[in-house]
mmCIF file of C-alpha atoms and ligand atoms in Angstrom:
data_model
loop_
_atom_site.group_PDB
_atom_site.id
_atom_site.type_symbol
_atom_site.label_atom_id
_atom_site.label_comp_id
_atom_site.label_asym_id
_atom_site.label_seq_id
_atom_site.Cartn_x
_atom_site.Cartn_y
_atom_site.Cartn_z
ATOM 1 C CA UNK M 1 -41.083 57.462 -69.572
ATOM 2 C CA UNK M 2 -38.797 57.025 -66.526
ATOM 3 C CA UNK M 3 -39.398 54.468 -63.623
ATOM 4 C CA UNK M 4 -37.969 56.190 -60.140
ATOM 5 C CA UNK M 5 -38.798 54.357 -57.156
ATOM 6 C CA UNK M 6 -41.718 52.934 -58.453
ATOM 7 C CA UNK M 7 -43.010 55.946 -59.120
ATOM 8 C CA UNK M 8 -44.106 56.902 -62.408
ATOM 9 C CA UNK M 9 -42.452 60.079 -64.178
ATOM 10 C CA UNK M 10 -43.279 60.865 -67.897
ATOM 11 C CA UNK M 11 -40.311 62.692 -69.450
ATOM 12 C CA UNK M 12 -41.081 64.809 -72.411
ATOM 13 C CA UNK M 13 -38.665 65.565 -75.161
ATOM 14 C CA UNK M 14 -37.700 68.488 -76.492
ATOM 15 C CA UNK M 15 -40.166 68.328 -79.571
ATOM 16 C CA UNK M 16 -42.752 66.843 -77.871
ATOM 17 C CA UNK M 17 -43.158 70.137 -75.344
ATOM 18 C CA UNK M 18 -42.577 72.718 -78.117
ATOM 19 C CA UNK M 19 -45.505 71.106 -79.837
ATOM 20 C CA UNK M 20 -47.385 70.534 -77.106
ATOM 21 C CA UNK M 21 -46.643 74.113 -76.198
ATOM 22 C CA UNK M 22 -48.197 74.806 -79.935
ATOM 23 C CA UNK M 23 -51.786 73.152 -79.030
ATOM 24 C CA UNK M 24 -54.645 74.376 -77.684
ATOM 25 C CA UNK M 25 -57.262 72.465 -76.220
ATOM 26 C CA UNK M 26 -60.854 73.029 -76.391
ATOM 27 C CA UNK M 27 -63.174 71.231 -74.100
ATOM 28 C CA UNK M 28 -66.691 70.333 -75.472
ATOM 29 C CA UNK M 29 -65.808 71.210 -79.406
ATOM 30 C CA UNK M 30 -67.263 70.367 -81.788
ATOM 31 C CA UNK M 31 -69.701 68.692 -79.390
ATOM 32 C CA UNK M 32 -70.132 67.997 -75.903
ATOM 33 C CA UNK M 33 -67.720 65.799 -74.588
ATOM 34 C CA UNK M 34 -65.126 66.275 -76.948
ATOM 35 C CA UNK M 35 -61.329 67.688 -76.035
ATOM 36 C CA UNK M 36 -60.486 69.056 -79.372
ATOM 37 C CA UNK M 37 -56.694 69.094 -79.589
ATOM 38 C CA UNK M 38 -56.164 72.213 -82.070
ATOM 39 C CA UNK M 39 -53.053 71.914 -83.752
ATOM 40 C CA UNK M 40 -53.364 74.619 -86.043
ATOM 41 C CA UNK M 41 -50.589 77.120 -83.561
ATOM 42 C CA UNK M 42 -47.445 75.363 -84.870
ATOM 43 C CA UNK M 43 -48.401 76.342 -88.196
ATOM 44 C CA UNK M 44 -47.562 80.255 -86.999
ATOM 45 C CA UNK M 45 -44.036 78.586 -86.342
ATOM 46 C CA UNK M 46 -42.116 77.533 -89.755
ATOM 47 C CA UNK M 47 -38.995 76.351 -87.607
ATOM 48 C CA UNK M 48 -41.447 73.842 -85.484
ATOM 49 C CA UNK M 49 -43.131 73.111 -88.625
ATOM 50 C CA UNK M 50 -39.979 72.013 -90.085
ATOM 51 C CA UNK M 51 -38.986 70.269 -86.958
ATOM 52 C CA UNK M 52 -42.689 68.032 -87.173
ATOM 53 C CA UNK M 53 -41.569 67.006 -90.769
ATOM 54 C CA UNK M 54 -38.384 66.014 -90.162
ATOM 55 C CA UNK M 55 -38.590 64.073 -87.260
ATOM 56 C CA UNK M 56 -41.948 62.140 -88.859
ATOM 57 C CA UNK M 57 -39.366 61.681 -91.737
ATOM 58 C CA UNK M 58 -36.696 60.297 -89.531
ATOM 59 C CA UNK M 59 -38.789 57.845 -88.071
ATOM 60 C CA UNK M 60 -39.657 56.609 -91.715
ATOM 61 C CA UNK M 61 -36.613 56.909 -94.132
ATOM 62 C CA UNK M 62 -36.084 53.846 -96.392
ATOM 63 C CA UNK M 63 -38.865 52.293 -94.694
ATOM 64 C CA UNK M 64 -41.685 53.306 -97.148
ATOM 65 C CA UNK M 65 -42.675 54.095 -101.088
ATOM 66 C CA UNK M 66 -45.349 56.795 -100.753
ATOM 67 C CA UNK M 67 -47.312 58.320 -98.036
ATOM 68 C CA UNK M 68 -50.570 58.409 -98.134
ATOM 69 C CA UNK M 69 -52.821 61.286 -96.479
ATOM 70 C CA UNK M 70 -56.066 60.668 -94.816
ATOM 71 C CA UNK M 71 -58.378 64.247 -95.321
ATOM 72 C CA UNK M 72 -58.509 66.313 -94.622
ATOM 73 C CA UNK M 73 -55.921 67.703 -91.858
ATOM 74 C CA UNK M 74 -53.469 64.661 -92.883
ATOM 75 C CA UNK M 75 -52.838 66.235 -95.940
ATOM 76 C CA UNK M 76 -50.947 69.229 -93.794
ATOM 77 C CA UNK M 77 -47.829 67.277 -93.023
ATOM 78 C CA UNK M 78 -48.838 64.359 -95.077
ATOM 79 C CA UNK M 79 -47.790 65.890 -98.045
ATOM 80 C CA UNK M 80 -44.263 68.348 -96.801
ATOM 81 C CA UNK M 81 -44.032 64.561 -95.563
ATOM 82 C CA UNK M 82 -43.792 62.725 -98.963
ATOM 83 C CA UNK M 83 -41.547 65.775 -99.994
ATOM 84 C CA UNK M 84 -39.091 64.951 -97.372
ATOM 85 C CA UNK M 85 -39.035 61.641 -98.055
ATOM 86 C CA UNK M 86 -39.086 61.962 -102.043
ATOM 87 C CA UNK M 87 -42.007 59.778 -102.380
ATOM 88 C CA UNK M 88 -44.936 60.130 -103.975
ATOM 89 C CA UNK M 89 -48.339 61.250 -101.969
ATOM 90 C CA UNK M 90 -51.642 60.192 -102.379
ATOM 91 C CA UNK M 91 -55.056 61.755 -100.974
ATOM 92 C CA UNK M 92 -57.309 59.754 -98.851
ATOM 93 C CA UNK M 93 -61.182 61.295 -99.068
ATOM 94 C CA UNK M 94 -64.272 60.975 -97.752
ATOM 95 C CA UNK M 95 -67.024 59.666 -100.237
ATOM 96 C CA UNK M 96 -67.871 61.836 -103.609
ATOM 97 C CA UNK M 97 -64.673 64.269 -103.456
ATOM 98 C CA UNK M 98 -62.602 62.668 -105.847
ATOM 99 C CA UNK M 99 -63.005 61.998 -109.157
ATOM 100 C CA UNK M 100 -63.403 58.156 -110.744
ATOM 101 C CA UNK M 101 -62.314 55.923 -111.511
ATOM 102 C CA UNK M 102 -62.049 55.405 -107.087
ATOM 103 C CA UNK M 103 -61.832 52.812 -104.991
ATOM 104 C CA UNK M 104 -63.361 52.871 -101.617
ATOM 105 C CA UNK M 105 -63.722 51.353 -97.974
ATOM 106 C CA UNK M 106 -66.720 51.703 -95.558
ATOM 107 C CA UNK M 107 -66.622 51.769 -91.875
ATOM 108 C CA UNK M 108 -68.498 52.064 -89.001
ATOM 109 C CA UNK M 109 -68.821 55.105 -86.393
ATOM 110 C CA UNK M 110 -70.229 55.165 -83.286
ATOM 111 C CA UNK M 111 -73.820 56.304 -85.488
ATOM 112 C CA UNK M 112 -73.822 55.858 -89.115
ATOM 113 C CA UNK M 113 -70.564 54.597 -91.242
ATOM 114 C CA UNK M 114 -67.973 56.654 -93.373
ATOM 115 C CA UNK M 115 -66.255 55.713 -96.969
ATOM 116 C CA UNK M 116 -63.043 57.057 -97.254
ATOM 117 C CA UNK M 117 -61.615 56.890 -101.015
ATOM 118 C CA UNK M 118 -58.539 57.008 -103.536
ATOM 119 C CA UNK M 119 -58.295 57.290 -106.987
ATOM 120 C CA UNK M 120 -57.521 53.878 -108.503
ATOM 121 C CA UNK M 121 -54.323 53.062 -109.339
ATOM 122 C CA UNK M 122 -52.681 55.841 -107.712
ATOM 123 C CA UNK M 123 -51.264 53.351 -105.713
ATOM 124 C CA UNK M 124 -49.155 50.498 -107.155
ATOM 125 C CA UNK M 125 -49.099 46.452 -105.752
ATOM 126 C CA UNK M 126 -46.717 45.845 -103.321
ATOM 127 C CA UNK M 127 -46.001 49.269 -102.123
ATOM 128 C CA UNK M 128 -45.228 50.067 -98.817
ATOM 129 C CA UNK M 129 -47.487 52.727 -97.572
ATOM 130 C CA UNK M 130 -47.310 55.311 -94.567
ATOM 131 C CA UNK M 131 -50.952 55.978 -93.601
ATOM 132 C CA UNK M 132 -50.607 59.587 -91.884
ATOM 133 C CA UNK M 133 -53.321 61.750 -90.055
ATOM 134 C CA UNK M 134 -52.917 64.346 -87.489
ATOM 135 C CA UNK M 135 -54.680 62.382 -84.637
ATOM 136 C CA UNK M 136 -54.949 58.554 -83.777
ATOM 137 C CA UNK M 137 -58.603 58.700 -81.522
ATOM 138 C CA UNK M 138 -60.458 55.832 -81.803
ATOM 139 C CA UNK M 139 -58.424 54.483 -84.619
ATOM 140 C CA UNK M 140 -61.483 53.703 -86.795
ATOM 141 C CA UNK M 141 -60.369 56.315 -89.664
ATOM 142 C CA UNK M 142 -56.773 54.706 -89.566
ATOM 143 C CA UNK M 143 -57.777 51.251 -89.699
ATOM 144 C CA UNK M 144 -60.102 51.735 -92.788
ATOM 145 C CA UNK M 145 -57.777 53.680 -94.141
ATOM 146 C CA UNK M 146 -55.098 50.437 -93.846
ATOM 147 C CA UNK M 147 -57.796 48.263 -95.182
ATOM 148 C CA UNK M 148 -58.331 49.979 -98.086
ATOM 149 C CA UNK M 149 -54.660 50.154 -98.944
ATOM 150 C CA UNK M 150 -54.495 46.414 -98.504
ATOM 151 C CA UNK M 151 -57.821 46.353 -101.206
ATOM 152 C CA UNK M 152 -55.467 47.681 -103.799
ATOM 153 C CA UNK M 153 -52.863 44.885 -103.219
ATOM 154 C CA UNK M 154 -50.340 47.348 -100.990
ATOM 155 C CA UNK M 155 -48.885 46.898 -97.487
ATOM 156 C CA UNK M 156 -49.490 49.488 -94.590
ATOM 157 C CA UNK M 157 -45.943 49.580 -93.155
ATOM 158 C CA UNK M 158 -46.411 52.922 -90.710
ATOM 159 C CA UNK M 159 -49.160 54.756 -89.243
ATOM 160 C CA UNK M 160 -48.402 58.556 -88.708
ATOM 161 C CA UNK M 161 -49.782 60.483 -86.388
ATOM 162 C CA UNK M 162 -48.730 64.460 -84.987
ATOM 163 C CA UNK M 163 -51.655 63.536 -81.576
ATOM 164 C CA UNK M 164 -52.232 59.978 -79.812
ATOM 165 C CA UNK M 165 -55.464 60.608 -77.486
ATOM 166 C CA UNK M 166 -54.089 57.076 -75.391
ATOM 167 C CA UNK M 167 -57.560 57.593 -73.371
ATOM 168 C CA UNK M 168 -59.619 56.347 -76.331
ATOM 169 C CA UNK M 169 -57.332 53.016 -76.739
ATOM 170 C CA UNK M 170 -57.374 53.508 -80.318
ATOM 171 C CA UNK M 171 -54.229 51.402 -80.637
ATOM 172 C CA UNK M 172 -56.341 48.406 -79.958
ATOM 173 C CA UNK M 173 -58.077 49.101 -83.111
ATOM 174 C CA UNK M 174 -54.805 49.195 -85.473
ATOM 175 C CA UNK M 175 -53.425 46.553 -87.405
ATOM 176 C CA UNK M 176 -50.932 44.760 -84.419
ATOM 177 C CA UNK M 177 -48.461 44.222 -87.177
ATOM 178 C CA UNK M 178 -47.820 47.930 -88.669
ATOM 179 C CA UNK M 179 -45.541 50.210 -86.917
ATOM 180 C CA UNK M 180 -47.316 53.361 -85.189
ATOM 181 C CA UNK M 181 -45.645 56.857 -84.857
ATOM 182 C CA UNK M 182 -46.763 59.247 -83.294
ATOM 183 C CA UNK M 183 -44.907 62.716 -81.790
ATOM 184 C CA UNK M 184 -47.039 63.408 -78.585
ATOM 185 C CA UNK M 185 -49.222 61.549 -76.871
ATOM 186 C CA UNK M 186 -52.521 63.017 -74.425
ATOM 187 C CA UNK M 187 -54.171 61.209 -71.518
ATOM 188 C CA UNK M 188 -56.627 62.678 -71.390
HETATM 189 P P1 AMP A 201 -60.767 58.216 -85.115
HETATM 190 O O1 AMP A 201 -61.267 57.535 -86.335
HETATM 191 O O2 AMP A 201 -61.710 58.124 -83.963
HETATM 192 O O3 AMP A 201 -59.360 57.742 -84.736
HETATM 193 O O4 AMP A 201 -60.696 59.768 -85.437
HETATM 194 C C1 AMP A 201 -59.641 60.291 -86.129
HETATM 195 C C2 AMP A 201 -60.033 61.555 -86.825
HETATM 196 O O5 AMP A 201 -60.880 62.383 -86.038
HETATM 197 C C3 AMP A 201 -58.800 62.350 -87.144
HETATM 198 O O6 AMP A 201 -58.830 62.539 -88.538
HETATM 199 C C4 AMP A 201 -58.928 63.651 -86.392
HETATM 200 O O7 AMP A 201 -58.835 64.705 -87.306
HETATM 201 C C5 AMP A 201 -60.307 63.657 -85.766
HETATM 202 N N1 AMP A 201 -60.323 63.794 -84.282
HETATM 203 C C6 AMP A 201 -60.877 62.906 -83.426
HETATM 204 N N2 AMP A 201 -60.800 63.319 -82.159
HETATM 205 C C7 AMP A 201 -60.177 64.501 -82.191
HETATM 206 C C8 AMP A 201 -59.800 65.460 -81.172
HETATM 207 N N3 AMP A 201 -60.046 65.257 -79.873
HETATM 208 N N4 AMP A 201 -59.160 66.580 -81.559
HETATM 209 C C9 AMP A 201 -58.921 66.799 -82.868
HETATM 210 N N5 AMP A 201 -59.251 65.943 -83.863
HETATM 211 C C10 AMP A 201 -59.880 64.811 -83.535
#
């Protein structure tokens, strides 16, 4: 972002507009109200896609022991992730897809609660884990998802996002002291 005479300009990168150029947006899906951000165009462009990976990888190179993929569209470039970085990748899912021994953290939605789960010991103490998903909303999925890594006795260093949707603040709901990436941001 540039300041010019007190005015405001946002300047995007490079990156940032090809991938933005990638997404479509589709008002009121899956439900009223909702500006889905559909990602699923950059997949038609293996150069871009390579691109993505990369620069998440840049931003987390010798910073991290394992990435860890919340489902399910954070497996996408959760996992070309890990690859990039040579460290191992482990699947975050929602209640009663994996099988036990798990271990698992509920959280609260706007109605109802979630459990997202891993498979015990898939993750080692001490590690330092990259949570990645493809967009940061509220931040409720994110946070639980850095709770549960702390149940197991490792340390969220990095949330990983593709999308930040700044209008729903979910920044607010992160853990203040874990580094948040995130390749293009929406306001609105
Ligand atoms: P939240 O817990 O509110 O941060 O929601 C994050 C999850 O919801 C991510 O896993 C996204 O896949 C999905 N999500 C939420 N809002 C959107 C949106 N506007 N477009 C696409 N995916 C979304």
């Amino acid at each position: 972002m540039f300041i010019i005479f007190g005015k405001v300009t946002f300047y995007m990168g490079v990156l940032e507009e090809k991938i933005k150029n990638h997404i479509r947006v589709i008002e009121d899906f899956p439900q009223p109200g909702i500006s889905f951000k559909d990602f699923s165009g950059i997949f038609q462009n293996s150069e871009l896609s390579n691109e993505v990976i990369q620069s998440l990888a840049s931003h987390a190179r010798g910073k991290v022991d394992l990435v860890c993929g919340i489902e399910s569209r954070g497996f996408l470039f959760g996992f070309p992730l890990a690859l990039a970085l040579d460290v191992p990748f482990v699947m975050m899912r929602k209640k009663g897809k994996l099988p036990p021994p798990t271990v698992s953290e509920t959280y609260q939605l706007e109605y109802g609660e979630a459990t997202l789960e891993i498979i015990e010991n898939q993750i080692q103490l001490g590690q330092r884990v990259l949570i990645h998903d493809d967009v940061l909303a509220t931040g409720g999925t994110a946070r639980a998802a850095s709770n549960l890594i702390e149940k197991v006795g490792a340390k969220p260093v990095q949330y990983s996002f593709l999308i930040q949707l700044n209008f729903l603040q979910g920044l607010k709901n992160l853990k203040s002291d874990v580094e948040v990436i995130s390749l293009l941001e929406f306001q609105s």
